[in-house]
Amino acid sequence: MITPFDETYLETKRILLGQASLKPEFAPLAGWIDTTFGVRTLNIVYDTIEPGKRPRLEICFEFETAKAAFRDPVTALYDREKQKAIAEKFKESIREQNLSELYLTEGVWVIFGAFEPVAKIEAFNNLPEQQVAELNRSLGNPDLWEISRYNGTVTFFLYTDRQVKQYEPSATKKQWADRYFDLVKPHDTFGYLSRDAFDICLDSKENFDKNYSSNWYYYYK
């Protein structure tokens, strides 16, 4: 679950909207995960990875904090013991339900996803470009060149690096952020966005031209 277009995200979204349900064969595993680790599992998605048809399980939570509970605090990688425990429980649950012909359970790779961060990106993506362009025009600031957005990040481009330094501590930056947030909020289906946690970035056309060859691909790479 990385982008709003991933099928895992779309399936989990339908569950949260009450339009679909967790597959019944995964309910015992979800209940065990929730009881064992003190989390709330929204969805479990099974697929296989080529080559070799290795089975994979994605355990989907609502919030990033739940996903973080399955990372090793030292390496920041997934906690192997927790992965192993879930894989073993999956194998046991499938066997008990006599579903071994439908699901591969040997060597299953367990990964984790969080719905909230992707839903926030979707909210930003759903803001029409026309409204962003209109905002730029309505601000009427001759120092403002472009408003650019990518994966939930919003950057207001001034013309020069000097202008960036001038505007960074100013009340104008807050006003721009307020105006942009007001446009995005109606697209926040699940109410995850808050003004306190939102801010815009400032950059310059000077930097964009000089260090990124005036190329958006290089800039966001």
Short mmCIF file of C-alpha atoms in Angstrom, two decimals:
data_model
loop_
_atom_site.label_atom_id
_atom_site.label_comp_id
_atom_site.label_asym_id
_atom_site.label_seq_id
_atom_site.Cartn_x
_atom_site.Cartn_y
_atom_site.Cartn_z
CA MET A 1 0.00 0.00 0.00
CA ILE A 2 2.10 2.84 -1.35
CA THR A 3 -0.07 4.91 -3.67
CA PRO A 4 -3.82 5.64 -3.88
CA PHE A 5 -3.91 3.49 -7.01
CA ASP A 6 -2.69 0.28 -5.36
CA GLU A 7 -5.36 -2.40 -5.29
CA THR A 8 -4.56 -3.10 -1.64
CA TYR A 9 -5.33 0.52 -0.79
CA LEU A 10 -8.53 0.54 -2.82
CA GLU A 11 -9.71 -2.70 -1.23
CA THR A 12 -8.96 -1.43 2.27
CA LYS A 13 -10.73 1.84 1.47
CA ARG A 14 -13.86 -0.08 0.52
CA ILE A 15 -13.72 -1.86 3.87
CA LEU A 16 -13.47 1.43 5.79
CA LEU A 17 -16.37 2.85 3.78
CA GLY A 18 -18.50 -0.17 4.64
CA GLN A 19 -18.62 -1.31 1.02
CA ALA A 20 -16.65 -4.52 1.58
CA SER A 21 -15.43 -6.76 4.38
CA LEU A 22 -12.29 -8.60 5.39
CA LYS A 23 -12.25 -12.01 3.72
CA PRO A 24 -13.76 -14.44 6.24
CA GLU A 25 -10.87 -16.90 5.96
CA PHE A 26 -8.53 -14.16 7.22
CA ALA A 27 -10.70 -13.15 10.17
CA PRO A 28 -9.12 -15.67 12.62
CA LEU A 29 -5.63 -14.44 11.78
CA ALA A 30 -6.70 -10.78 12.08
CA GLY A 31 -8.24 -11.47 15.48
CA TRP A 32 -5.09 -13.20 16.67
CA ILE A 33 -2.87 -10.33 15.48
CA ASP A 34 -5.06 -7.77 17.22
CA THR A 35 -5.15 -9.69 20.50
CA THR A 36 -1.46 -10.59 20.48
CA PHE A 37 -0.02 -7.21 19.47
CA GLY A 38 -2.69 -4.77 20.63
CA VAL A 39 -3.50 -3.36 17.20
CA ARG A 40 -6.50 -3.17 14.87
CA THR A 41 -6.16 -5.01 11.58
CA LEU A 42 -8.31 -3.57 8.80
CA ASN A 43 -7.43 -5.91 6.00
CA ILE A 44 -5.19 -8.81 5.05
CA VAL A 45 -4.16 -9.23 1.42
CA TYR A 46 -2.66 -12.44 0.04
CA ASP A 47 -0.77 -12.72 -3.23
CA THR A 48 2.25 -14.47 -4.68
CA ILE A 49 5.53 -13.02 -5.89
CA GLU A 50 7.25 -14.04 -9.09
CA PRO A 51 9.48 -15.88 -9.70
CA GLY A 52 8.81 -19.00 -7.71
CA LYS A 53 5.28 -18.11 -6.58
CA ARG A 54 6.37 -17.16 -3.07
CA PRO A 55 3.30 -16.32 -0.96
CA ARG A 56 3.04 -12.86 0.56
CA LEU A 57 0.73 -11.43 3.19
CA GLU A 58 0.20 -7.71 3.69
CA ILE A 59 -1.27 -6.85 7.07
CA CYS A 60 -3.07 -3.52 6.72
CA PHE A 61 -3.61 -1.16 9.64
CA GLU A 62 -5.28 2.23 9.70
CA PHE A 63 -2.47 4.25 11.23
CA GLU A 64 1.29 4.41 10.78
CA THR A 65 1.77 3.96 14.54
CA ALA A 66 0.39 0.43 14.33
CA LYS A 67 2.66 -0.39 11.40
CA ALA A 68 5.64 1.01 13.30
CA ALA A 69 5.01 -1.48 16.10
CA PHE A 70 6.17 -4.22 13.74
CA ARG A 71 9.56 -2.67 13.03
CA ASP A 72 12.77 -3.48 14.83
CA PRO A 73 13.63 -0.37 16.90
CA VAL A 74 17.33 -0.74 16.09
CA THR A 75 17.33 -1.52 12.36
CA ALA A 76 13.92 -0.02 11.44
CA LEU A 77 13.36 -3.17 9.36
CA TYR A 78 10.39 -5.43 9.97
CA ASP A 79 10.71 -7.42 13.18
CA ARG A 80 11.59 -10.93 12.00
CA GLU A 81 10.18 -12.65 15.06
CA LYS A 82 6.81 -10.97 14.59
CA GLN A 83 6.86 -11.78 10.89
CA LYS A 84 7.62 -15.39 11.71
CA ALA A 85 4.89 -15.61 14.33
CA ILE A 86 2.27 -14.24 11.94
CA ALA A 87 3.43 -16.54 9.15
CA GLU A 88 3.12 -19.57 11.44
CA LYS A 89 -0.33 -18.50 12.59
CA PHE A 90 -1.41 -18.00 8.99
CA LYS A 91 -0.25 -21.50 8.11
CA GLU A 92 -2.07 -22.95 11.11
CA SER A 93 -5.28 -21.05 10.37
CA ILE A 94 -5.37 -22.09 6.72
CA ARG A 95 -4.78 -25.72 7.66
CA GLU A 96 -7.55 -25.66 10.27
CA GLN A 97 -9.98 -24.24 7.71
CA ASN A 98 -9.01 -26.87 5.12
CA LEU A 99 -7.95 -24.17 2.66
CA SER A 100 -4.46 -25.44 1.89
CA GLU A 101 -5.39 -26.00 -1.76
CA LEU A 102 -6.23 -22.31 -2.13
CA TYR A 103 -3.33 -20.71 -0.26
CA LEU A 104 0.39 -21.42 -0.27
CA THR A 105 1.76 -21.18 3.27
CA GLU A 106 5.40 -22.26 3.04
CA GLY A 107 7.93 -19.44 3.18
CA VAL A 108 5.26 -16.77 3.34
CA TRP A 109 6.62 -13.22 3.41
CA VAL A 110 4.74 -10.97 5.83
CA ILE A 111 4.73 -7.22 5.25
CA PHE A 112 2.74 -4.37 6.78
CA GLY A 113 0.85 -1.36 5.48
CA ALA A 114 -0.85 1.74 6.87
CA PHE A 115 -3.92 3.30 5.29
CA GLU A 116 -3.81 6.82 6.74
CA PRO A 117 -0.63 8.12 5.00
CA VAL A 118 -1.88 7.01 1.57
CA ALA A 119 -5.34 8.47 2.21
CA LYS A 120 -3.69 11.82 2.92
CA ILE A 121 -1.85 11.65 -0.40
CA GLU A 122 -5.13 10.84 -2.15
CA ALA A 123 -6.77 13.89 -0.57
CA PHE A 124 -4.02 16.13 -1.95
CA ASN A 125 -4.12 14.43 -5.34
CA ASN A 126 -7.88 14.92 -5.61
CA LEU A 127 -7.54 18.70 -5.49
CA PRO A 128 -8.05 19.77 -9.12
CA GLU A 129 -5.09 21.44 -10.79
CA GLN A 130 -7.39 24.21 -11.93
CA GLN A 131 -8.04 25.21 -8.31
CA VAL A 132 -4.30 25.27 -7.60
CA ALA A 133 -3.70 27.53 -10.59
CA GLU A 134 -6.58 29.76 -9.52
CA LEU A 135 -5.10 30.01 -6.02
CA ASN A 136 -1.81 31.16 -7.52
CA ARG A 137 -3.60 33.83 -9.54
CA SER A 138 -5.80 34.96 -6.64
CA LEU A 139 -2.83 35.43 -4.31
CA GLY A 140 -1.61 38.08 -6.74
CA ASN A 141 1.95 38.02 -5.46
CA PRO A 142 4.56 38.97 -8.10
CA ASP A 143 7.24 37.04 -6.19
CA LEU A 144 5.32 33.76 -6.52
CA TRP A 145 6.25 31.77 -9.61
CA GLU A 146 4.61 28.35 -9.25
CA ILE A 147 2.73 26.07 -6.84
CA SER A 148 3.91 22.50 -7.29
CA ARG A 149 2.73 19.33 -5.54
CA TYR A 150 3.94 15.78 -5.36
CA ASN A 151 2.78 12.89 -3.15
CA GLY A 152 1.21 15.16 -0.57
CA THR A 153 4.07 17.67 -0.53
CA VAL A 154 3.20 21.21 -1.63
CA THR A 155 5.93 23.64 -2.67
CA PHE A 156 5.43 27.32 -3.31
CA PHE A 157 8.16 28.48 -5.69
CA LEU A 158 9.42 32.01 -5.49
CA TYR A 159 11.79 33.36 -8.10
CA THR A 160 15.04 33.71 -6.15
CA ASP A 161 16.82 32.09 -3.23
CA ARG A 162 16.87 35.50 -1.55
CA GLN A 163 13.08 35.66 -1.66
CA VAL A 164 12.85 32.21 -0.06
CA LYS A 165 14.88 33.49 2.90
CA GLN A 166 12.64 36.53 3.17
CA TYR A 167 9.36 34.61 3.06
CA GLU A 168 10.33 31.61 5.20
CA PRO A 169 9.76 33.34 8.57
CA SER A 170 6.95 35.58 7.33
CA ALA A 171 3.22 35.64 8.06
CA THR A 172 2.68 35.36 4.31
CA LYS A 173 3.86 31.76 4.30
CA LYS A 174 1.28 30.88 6.95
CA GLN A 175 -1.44 32.64 4.97
CA TRP A 176 -0.52 30.67 1.86
CA ALA A 177 -0.63 27.44 3.85
CA ASP A 178 -4.03 28.38 5.27
CA ARG A 179 -5.44 29.03 1.82
CA TYR A 180 -4.06 25.79 0.40
CA PHE A 181 -5.31 23.73 3.34
CA ASP A 182 -8.80 25.17 2.92
CA LEU A 183 -8.83 23.88 -0.64
CA VAL A 184 -7.61 20.39 0.26
CA LYS A 185 -9.74 19.74 3.33
CA PRO A 186 -13.00 19.04 1.44
CA HIS A 187 -11.20 16.11 -0.24
CA ASP A 188 -10.20 14.60 3.13
CA THR A 189 -12.72 11.75 3.14
CA PHE A 190 -11.55 10.19 6.41
CA GLY A 191 -10.73 13.35 8.35
CA TYR A 192 -7.01 12.62 8.66
CA LEU A 193 -5.74 16.07 7.71
CA SER A 194 -5.26 18.72 10.39
CA ARG A 195 -4.06 22.25 9.95
CA ASP A 196 -1.58 21.93 12.82
CA ALA A 197 0.21 19.08 11.06
CA PHE A 198 0.21 20.71 7.63
CA ASP A 199 2.73 23.11 6.15
CA ILE A 200 3.98 24.14 2.76
CA CYS A 201 7.56 24.13 1.52
CA LEU A 202 9.24 27.12 -0.08
CA ASP A 203 11.76 26.89 -2.89
CA SER A 204 12.95 29.03 -5.78
CA LYS A 205 12.90 28.97 -9.54
CA GLU A 206 16.55 29.91 -9.25
CA ASN A 207 17.31 26.65 -7.47
CA PHE A 208 15.02 24.69 -9.82
CA ASP A 209 16.77 26.04 -12.91
CA LYS A 210 20.31 25.92 -11.58
CA ASN A 211 20.41 22.59 -9.78
CA TYR A 212 17.67 20.56 -11.51
CA SER A 213 18.00 21.76 -15.11
CA SER A 214 14.44 23.15 -14.95
CA ASN A 215 13.19 19.55 -14.95
CA TRP A 216 10.43 18.32 -12.63
CA TYR A 217 11.53 14.71 -12.99
CA TYR A 218 14.98 15.53 -11.64
CA TYR A 219 13.51 17.71 -8.91
CA TYR A 220 11.23 15.02 -7.48
CA LYS A 221 13.47 12.06 -8.22
#
